Short mmCIF file of C-alpha atoms in Angstrom, two decimals:
data_model
loop_
_atom_site.label_atom_id
_atom_site.label_comp_id
_atom_site.label_asym_id
_atom_site.label_seq_id
_atom_site.Cartn_x
_atom_site.Cartn_y
_atom_site.Cartn_z
CA UNK A 11 43.94 -45.51 -24.18
CA UNK A 12 44.60 -42.29 -22.26
CA UNK A 13 47.49 -42.14 -19.91
CA UNK A 14 46.77 -40.67 -16.46
CA UNK A 15 48.90 -37.58 -17.19
CA UNK A 16 47.04 -36.88 -20.47
CA UNK A 17 43.68 -37.41 -18.79
CA UNK A 18 44.69 -34.89 -16.09
CA UNK A 19 45.68 -32.30 -18.72
CA UNK A 20 42.39 -32.68 -20.61
CA UNK A 21 40.36 -32.30 -17.39
CA UNK A 22 42.41 -29.26 -16.44
CA UNK A 23 41.92 -27.71 -19.88
CA UNK A 24 38.16 -28.28 -19.73
CA UNK A 25 38.01 -26.74 -16.25
CA UNK A 26 40.01 -23.69 -17.39
CA UNK A 27 37.83 -23.22 -20.48
CA UNK A 28 34.71 -23.46 -18.31
CA UNK A 29 36.04 -20.82 -15.93
CA UNK A 30 37.04 -18.51 -18.80
CA UNK A 31 33.59 -18.92 -20.37
CA UNK A 32 31.84 -18.09 -17.10
CA UNK A 33 34.05 -15.05 -16.54
CA UNK A 34 33.41 -13.88 -20.11
CA UNK A 35 29.64 -14.23 -19.70
CA UNK A 36 29.79 -12.39 -16.39
CA UNK A 37 31.72 -9.52 -17.98
CA UNK A 38 29.23 -9.30 -20.86
CA UNK A 39 26.30 -9.33 -18.44
CA UNK A 40 27.81 -6.64 -16.24
CA UNK A 41 28.62 -4.51 -19.29
CA UNK A 42 25.07 -4.75 -20.56
CA UNK A 43 23.70 -3.89 -17.10
CA UNK A 44 26.04 -0.89 -16.83
CA UNK A 45 25.07 0.40 -20.27
CA UNK A 46 21.39 0.02 -19.41
CA UNK A 47 21.89 1.86 -16.12
CA UNK A 48 23.73 4.70 -17.83
CA UNK A 49 21.04 5.01 -20.48
CA UNK A 50 18.15 5.02 -18.04
CA UNK A 51 19.88 7.49 -15.72
CA UNK A 52 20.05 10.08 -18.53
CA UNK A 53 17.61 12.90 -17.59
CA UNK A 54 16.36 13.23 -21.19
CA UNK A 55 15.59 9.49 -21.39
CA UNK A 56 13.88 9.59 -18.00
CA UNK A 57 11.72 12.49 -19.13
CA UNK A 58 10.75 10.73 -22.37
CA UNK A 59 9.88 7.52 -20.52
CA UNK A 60 7.67 9.46 -18.09
CA UNK A 61 5.51 10.84 -20.93
CA UNK A 62 2.59 9.22 -22.70
CA UNK A 63 3.37 9.00 -26.39
CA UNK A 64 0.83 9.23 -29.22
CA UNK A 65 1.53 6.61 -31.91
CA UNK A 66 -0.40 8.62 -34.55
CA UNK A 67 1.82 11.64 -33.94
CA UNK A 68 4.81 9.28 -33.87
CA UNK A 69 3.84 7.94 -37.29
CA UNK A 70 3.80 11.48 -38.71
CA UNK A 71 7.21 12.17 -37.14
CA UNK A 72 8.53 8.89 -38.55
CA UNK A 73 7.28 9.75 -42.04
CA UNK A 74 8.99 13.16 -41.96
CA UNK A 75 12.29 12.11 -40.41
CA UNK A 76 12.87 8.37 -40.68
CA UNK A 77 11.01 6.81 -43.61
CA UNK A 78 13.58 8.03 -46.14
CA UNK A 79 16.03 5.45 -44.76
CA UNK A 80 13.80 2.96 -42.94
CA UNK A 81 11.01 2.87 -45.57
CA UNK A 82 7.38 3.97 -45.47
CA UNK A 83 6.39 0.64 -43.95
CA UNK A 84 9.46 0.52 -41.69
CA UNK A 85 10.71 -2.45 -43.72
CA UNK A 86 14.12 -0.95 -44.33
CA UNK A 87 15.86 0.72 -47.24
CA UNK A 88 19.24 2.27 -46.44
CA UNK A 89 18.55 1.72 -42.74
CA UNK A 90 17.41 -1.59 -41.29
CA UNK A 91 13.85 -2.79 -40.97
CA UNK A 92 12.25 -1.64 -37.76
CA UNK A 93 9.57 -4.32 -37.71
CA UNK A 94 9.40 -5.78 -34.17
CA UNK A 95 12.26 -3.49 -33.11
CA UNK A 96 10.76 -3.10 -29.62
CA UNK A 97 10.90 -6.88 -29.17
CA UNK A 98 14.71 -6.86 -29.19
CA UNK A 99 15.58 -3.33 -28.03
CA UNK A 100 14.57 -1.71 -24.77
CA UNK A 101 12.75 1.62 -24.75
CA UNK A 102 15.90 3.30 -23.40
CA UNK A 103 18.01 1.69 -26.16
CA UNK A 104 15.62 2.92 -28.85
CA UNK A 105 15.74 6.45 -27.48
CA UNK A 106 19.53 6.29 -27.22
CA UNK A 107 19.82 5.09 -30.83
CA UNK A 108 17.69 7.95 -32.11
CA UNK A 109 19.42 10.71 -30.17
CA UNK A 110 22.99 9.45 -30.60
CA UNK A 111 22.90 7.95 -34.10
CA UNK A 112 25.63 5.49 -33.08
CA UNK A 113 25.32 3.38 -36.23
CA UNK A 114 26.25 5.31 -39.37
CA UNK A 115 24.69 6.61 -41.52
CA UNK A 116 22.03 7.26 -38.83
CA UNK A 117 22.17 10.96 -37.94
CA UNK A 118 21.82 12.32 -34.44
CA UNK A 119 18.31 13.55 -33.84
CA UNK A 120 17.32 15.14 -30.51
CA UNK A 121 13.63 15.99 -30.63
CA UNK A 122 11.70 17.41 -27.72
CA UNK A 123 10.84 14.79 -25.09
CA UNK A 124 7.18 14.71 -26.21
CA UNK A 125 8.09 14.20 -29.87
CA UNK A 126 10.52 11.43 -28.88
CA UNK A 127 7.80 9.84 -26.74
CA UNK A 128 5.40 9.94 -29.70
CA UNK A 129 8.01 8.39 -31.99
CA UNK A 130 8.75 5.70 -29.40
CA UNK A 131 5.01 4.93 -29.12
CA UNK A 132 4.86 4.48 -32.89
CA UNK A 133 7.95 2.25 -32.98
CA UNK A 134 6.34 0.04 -30.35
CA UNK A 135 3.41 -0.59 -32.72
CA UNK A 136 5.63 -2.08 -35.41
#
């Protein structure tokens, strides 16, 4: 049987953990929002997003520049599979990943806005 003092401490602990969890989730959410805002405010990204990409051209670009690591069928080799990549990454995040190469061994690659738009259109077909 719990004593009143022990019961109070358990309730207090649960309340503190709940508050810490909510604060942590809020911080994560705000961080993700800030990153998204920074990415979409980039003039290059804005220009790419304003263009109409051609997936056929994007496929050719992918074959020349990306298939060596991501595979001819985008199923992954050295780099990860890109199947359904647009289902879990925003358009701005995909552009950012290509131009920054934040995950080694991915190189930085800054194509013209139209070429990037074509590549993005192809990635969205996977």
